[in-house]
PDB file of C-alpha atoms in Angstrom:
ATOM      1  CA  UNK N 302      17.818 -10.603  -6.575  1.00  0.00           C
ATOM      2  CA  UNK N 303      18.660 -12.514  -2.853  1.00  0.00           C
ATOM      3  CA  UNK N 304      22.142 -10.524  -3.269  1.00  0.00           C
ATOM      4  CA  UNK N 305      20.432  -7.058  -4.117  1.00  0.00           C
ATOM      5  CA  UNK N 306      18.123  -7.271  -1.175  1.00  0.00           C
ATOM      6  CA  UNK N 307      20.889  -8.493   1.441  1.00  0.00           C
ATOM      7  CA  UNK N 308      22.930  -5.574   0.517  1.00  0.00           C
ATOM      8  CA  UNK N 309      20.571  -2.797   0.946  1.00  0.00           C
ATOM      9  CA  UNK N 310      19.717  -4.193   4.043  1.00  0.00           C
ATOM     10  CA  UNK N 311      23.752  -4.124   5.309  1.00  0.00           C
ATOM     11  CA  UNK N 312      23.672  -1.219   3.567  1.00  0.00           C
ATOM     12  CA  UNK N 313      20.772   0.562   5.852  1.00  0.00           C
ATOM     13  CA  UNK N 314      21.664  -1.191   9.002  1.00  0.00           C
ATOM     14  CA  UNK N 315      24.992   0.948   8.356  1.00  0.00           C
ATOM     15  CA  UNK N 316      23.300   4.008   7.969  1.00  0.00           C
ATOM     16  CA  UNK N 317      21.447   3.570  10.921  1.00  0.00           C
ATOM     17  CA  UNK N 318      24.072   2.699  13.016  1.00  0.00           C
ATOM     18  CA  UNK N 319      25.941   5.721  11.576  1.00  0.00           C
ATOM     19  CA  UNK N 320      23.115   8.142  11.823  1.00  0.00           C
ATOM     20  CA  UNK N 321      23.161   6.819  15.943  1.00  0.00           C
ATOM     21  CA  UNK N 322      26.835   7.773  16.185  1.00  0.00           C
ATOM     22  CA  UNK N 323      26.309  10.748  14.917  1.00  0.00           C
ATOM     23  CA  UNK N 324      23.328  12.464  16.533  1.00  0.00           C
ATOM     24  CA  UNK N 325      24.610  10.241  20.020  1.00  0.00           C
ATOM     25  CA  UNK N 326      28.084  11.817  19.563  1.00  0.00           C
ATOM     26  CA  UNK N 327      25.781  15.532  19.625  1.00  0.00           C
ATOM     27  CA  UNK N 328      23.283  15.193  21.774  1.00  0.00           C
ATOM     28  CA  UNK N 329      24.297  12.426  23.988  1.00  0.00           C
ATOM     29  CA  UNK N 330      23.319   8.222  24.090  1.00  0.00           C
ATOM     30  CA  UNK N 331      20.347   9.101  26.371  1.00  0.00           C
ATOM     31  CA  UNK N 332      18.711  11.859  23.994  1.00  0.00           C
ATOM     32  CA  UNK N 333      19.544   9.692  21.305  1.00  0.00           C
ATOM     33  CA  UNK N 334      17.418   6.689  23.169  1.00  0.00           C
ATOM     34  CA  UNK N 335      14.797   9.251  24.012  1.00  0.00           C
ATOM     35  CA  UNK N 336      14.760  10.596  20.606  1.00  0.00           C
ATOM     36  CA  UNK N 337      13.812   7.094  19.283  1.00  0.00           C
ATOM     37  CA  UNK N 338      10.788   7.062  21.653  1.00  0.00           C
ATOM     38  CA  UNK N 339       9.355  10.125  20.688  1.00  0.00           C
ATOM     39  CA  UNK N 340       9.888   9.790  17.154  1.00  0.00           C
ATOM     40  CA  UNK N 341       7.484   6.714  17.572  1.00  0.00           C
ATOM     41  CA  UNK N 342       4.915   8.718  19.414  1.00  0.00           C
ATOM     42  CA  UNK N 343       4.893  11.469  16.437  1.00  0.00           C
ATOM     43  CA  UNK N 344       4.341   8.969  14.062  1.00  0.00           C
ATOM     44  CA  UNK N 345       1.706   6.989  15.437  1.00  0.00           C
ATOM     45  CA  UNK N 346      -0.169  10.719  16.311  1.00  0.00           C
ATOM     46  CA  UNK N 347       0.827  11.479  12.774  1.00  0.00           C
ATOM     47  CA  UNK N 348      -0.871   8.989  11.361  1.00  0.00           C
ATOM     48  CA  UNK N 349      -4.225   8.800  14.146  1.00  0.00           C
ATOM     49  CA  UNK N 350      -4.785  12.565  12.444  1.00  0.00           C
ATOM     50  CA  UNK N 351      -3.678  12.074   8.968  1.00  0.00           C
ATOM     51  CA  UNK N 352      -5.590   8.569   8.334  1.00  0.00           C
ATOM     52  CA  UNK N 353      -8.731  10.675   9.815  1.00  0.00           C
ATOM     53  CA  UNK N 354      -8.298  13.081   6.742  1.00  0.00           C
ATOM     54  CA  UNK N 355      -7.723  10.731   4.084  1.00  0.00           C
ATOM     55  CA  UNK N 356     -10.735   8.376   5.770  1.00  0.00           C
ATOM     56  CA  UNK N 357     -13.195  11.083   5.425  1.00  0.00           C
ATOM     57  CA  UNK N 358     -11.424  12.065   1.497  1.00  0.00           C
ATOM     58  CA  UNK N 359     -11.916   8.079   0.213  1.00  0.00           C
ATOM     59  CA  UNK N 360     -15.739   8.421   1.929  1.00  0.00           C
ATOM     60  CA  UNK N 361     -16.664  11.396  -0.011  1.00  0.00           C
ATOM     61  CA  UNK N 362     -15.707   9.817  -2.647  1.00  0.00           C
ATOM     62  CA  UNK N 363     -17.037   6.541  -2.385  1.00  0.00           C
ATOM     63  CA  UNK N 364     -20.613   8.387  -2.134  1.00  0.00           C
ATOM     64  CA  UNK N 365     -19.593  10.450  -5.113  1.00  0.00           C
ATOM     65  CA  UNK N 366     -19.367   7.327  -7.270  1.00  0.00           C
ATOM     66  CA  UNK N 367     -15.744   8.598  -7.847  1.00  0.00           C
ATOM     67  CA  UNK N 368     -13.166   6.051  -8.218  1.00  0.00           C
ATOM     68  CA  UNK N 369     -11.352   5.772  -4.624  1.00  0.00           C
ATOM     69  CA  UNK N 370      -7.411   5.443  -6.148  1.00  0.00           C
ATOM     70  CA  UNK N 371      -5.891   8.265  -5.202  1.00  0.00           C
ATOM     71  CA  UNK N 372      -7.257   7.947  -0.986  1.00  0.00           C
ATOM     72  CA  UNK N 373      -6.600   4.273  -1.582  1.00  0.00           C
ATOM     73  CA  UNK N 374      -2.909   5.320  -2.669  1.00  0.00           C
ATOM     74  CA  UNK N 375      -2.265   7.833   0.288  1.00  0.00           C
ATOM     75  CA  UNK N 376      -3.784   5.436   2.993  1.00  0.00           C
ATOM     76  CA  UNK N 377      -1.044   2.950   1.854  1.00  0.00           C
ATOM     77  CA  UNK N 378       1.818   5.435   1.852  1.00  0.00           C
ATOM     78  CA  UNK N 379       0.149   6.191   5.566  1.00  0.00           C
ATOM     79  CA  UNK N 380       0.382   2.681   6.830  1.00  0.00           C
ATOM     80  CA  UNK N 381       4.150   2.163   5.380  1.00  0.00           C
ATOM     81  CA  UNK N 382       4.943   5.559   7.002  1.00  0.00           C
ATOM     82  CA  UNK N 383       3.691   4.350  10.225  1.00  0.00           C
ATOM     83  CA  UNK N 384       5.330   1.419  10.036  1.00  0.00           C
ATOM     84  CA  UNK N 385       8.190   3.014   9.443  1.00  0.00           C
ATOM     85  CA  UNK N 386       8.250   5.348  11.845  1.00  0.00           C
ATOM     86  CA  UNK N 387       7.602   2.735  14.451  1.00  0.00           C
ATOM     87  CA  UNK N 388      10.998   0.590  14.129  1.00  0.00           C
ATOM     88  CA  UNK N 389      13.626   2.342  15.748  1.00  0.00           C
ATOM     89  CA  UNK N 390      15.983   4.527  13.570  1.00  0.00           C
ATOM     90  CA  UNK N 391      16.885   7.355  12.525  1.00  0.00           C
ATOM     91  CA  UNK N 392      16.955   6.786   8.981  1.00  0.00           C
ATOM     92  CA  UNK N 393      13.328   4.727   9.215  1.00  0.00           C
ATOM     93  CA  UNK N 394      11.769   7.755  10.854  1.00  0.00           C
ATOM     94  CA  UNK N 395      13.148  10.055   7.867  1.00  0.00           C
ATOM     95  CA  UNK N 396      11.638   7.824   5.404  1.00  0.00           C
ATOM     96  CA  UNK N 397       8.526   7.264   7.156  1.00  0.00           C
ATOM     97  CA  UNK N 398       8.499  11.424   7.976  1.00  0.00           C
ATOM     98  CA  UNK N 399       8.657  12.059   3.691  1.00  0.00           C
ATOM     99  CA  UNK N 400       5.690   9.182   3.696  1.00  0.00           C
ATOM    100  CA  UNK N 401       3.477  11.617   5.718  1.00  0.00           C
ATOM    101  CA  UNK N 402       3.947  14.769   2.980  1.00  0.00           C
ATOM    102  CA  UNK N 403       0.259  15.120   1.244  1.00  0.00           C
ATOM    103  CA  UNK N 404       1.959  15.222  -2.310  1.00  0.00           C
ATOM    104  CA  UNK N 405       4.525  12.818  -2.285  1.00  0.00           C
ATOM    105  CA  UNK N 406       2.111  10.092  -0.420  1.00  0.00           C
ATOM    106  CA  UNK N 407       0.102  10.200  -3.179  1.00  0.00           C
ATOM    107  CA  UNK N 408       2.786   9.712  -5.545  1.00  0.00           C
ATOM    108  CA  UNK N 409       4.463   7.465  -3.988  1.00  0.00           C
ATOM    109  CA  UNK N 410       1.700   5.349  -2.858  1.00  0.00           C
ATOM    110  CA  UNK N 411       0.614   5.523  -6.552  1.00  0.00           C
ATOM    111  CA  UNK N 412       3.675   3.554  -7.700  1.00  0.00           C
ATOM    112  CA  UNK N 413       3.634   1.097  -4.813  1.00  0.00           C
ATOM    113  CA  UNK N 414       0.057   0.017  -6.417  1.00  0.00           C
ATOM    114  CA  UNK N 415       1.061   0.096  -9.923  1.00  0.00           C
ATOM    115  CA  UNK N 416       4.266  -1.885  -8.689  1.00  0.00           C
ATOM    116  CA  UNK N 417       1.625  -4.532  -7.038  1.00  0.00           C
ATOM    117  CA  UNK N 418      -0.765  -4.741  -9.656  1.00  0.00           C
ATOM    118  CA  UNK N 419       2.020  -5.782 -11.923  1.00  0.00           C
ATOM    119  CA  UNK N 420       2.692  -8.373  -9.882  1.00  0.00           C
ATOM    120  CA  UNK N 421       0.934 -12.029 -10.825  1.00  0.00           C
ATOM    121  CA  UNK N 422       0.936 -13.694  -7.521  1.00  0.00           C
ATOM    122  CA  UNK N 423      -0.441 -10.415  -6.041  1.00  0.00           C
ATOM    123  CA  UNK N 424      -3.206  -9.856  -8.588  1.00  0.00           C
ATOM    124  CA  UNK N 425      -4.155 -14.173  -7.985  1.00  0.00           C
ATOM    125  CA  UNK N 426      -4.154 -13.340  -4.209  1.00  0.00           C
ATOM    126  CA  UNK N 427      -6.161  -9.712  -4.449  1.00  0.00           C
ATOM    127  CA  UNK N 428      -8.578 -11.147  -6.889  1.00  0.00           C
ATOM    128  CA  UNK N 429      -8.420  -8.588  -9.340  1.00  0.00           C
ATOM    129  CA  UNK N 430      -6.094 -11.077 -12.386  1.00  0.00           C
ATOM    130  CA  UNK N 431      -6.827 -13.192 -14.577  1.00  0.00           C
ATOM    131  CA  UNK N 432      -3.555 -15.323 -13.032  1.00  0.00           C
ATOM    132  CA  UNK N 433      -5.128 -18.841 -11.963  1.00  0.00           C
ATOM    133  CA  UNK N 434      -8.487 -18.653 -12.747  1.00  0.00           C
ATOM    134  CA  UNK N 435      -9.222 -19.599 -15.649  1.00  0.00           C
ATOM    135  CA  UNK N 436      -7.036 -23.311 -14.386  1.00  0.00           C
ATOM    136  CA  UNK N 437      -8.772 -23.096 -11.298  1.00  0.00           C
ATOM    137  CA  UNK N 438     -12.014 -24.483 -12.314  1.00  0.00           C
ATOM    138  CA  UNK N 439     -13.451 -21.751 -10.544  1.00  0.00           C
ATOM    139  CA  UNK N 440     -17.018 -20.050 -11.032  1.00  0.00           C
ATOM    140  CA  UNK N 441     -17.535 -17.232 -12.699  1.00  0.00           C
ATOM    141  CA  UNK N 442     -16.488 -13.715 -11.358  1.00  0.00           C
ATOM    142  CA  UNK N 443     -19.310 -11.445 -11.621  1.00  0.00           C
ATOM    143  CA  UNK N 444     -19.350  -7.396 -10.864  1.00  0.00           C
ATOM    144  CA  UNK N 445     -21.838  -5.242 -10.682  1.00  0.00           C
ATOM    145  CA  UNK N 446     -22.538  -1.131 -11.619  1.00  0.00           C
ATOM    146  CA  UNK N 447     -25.347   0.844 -11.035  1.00  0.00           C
ATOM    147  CA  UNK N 448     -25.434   4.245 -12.894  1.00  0.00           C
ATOM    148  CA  UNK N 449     -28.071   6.268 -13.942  1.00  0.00           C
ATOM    149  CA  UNK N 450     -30.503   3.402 -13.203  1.00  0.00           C
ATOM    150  CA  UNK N 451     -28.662   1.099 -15.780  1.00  0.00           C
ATOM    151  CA  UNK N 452     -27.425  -1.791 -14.319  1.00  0.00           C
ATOM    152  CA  UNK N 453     -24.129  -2.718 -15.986  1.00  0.00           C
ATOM    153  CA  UNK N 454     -23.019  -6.506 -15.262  1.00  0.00           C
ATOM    154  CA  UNK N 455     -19.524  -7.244 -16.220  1.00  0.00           C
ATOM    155  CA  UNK N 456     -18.165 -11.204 -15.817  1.00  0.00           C
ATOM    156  CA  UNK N 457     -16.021 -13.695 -17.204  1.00  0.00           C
ATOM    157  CA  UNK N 458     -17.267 -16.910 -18.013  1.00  0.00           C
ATOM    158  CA  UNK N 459     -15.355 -19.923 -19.409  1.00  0.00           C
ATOM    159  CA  UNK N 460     -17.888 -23.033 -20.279  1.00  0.00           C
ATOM    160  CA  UNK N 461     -16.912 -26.575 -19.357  1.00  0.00           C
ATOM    161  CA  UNK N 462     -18.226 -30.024 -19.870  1.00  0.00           C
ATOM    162  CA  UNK N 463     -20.126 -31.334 -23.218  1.00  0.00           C
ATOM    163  CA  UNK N 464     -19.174 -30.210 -26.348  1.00  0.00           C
ATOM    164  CA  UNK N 465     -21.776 -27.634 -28.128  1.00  0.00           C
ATOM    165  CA  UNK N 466     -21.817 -29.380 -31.337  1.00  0.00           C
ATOM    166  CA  UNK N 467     -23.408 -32.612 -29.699  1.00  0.00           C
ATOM    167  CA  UNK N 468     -26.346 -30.476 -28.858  1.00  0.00           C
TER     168      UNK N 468
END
């Protein structure tokens, strides 16, 4: 896996460094510098006016009682985009460009989640696993629904100490 990730990081150092020659050898090293600059000023407006949007899309539905996954999704595609399109790079800027299309956010934001919440030491760290609890010796998780003025309480509880048949 440590070999996998070192070469697609040679491998998109080179295609940044290529993608520099290139558009240098066209427009000239200064333009090229410039370019950089103002790619990083698009994306951060970019992303002040598209995180507005997708704020006010995961309120409404938030007060909807609508499950938030799909605004949830797109304001993580948003912030990778952003990031993106902050390191210098032609190439970065690209990817973090195709991260600010309303339709592909979603989906790909979408798969970065499911990716995550596949993942056991993310679930232990975000809460939302089983992974280390039930070893933990922690107290119960509790959650809590209202809906149509039923009160739905979902938990997990795991009992420790005496035995029950010495009661």
């Amino acid at each position: 896996m440590g070999l996998l990730i070192l070469t697609l990081i040679i491998l998109w150092g080179w295609a940044e460094v290529t993608a520099f020659i290139i558009i240098g050898g066209e427009i000239g090293g200064l333009l090229t510098f410039i370019g950089v600059f103002l790619t990083a000023v698009v994306g951060l407006w970019l992303l002040r006016s598209q995180a507005a949007i997708v704020m006010a899309n995961l309120k409404h539905q938030v007060t909807f009682s609508e499950a938030p996954l799909a605004a949830v999704a797109e304001s993580l595609s948003l912030l990778i985009g952003g990031i993106l399109m902050l390191i210098p790079g032609y190439v970065t800027d690209g990817v973090g460009l195709l991260l600010f299309v309303p339709g592909l956010r979603r989906v790909v934001g979408l798969s970065i989640m499911n990716k995550l919440l596949k993942n056991a030491r993310f679930r232990s760290f975000a809460g939302t696993g089983n992974a280390g609890f039930h070893n933990a010796g922690h107290s119960p998780k509790w959650s809590t629904q209202q809906r149509d003025d039923v009160t739905i309480i979902e938990g997990e509880v795991e009992e420790k100490g005496e035995d029950p048949s010495q009661r």
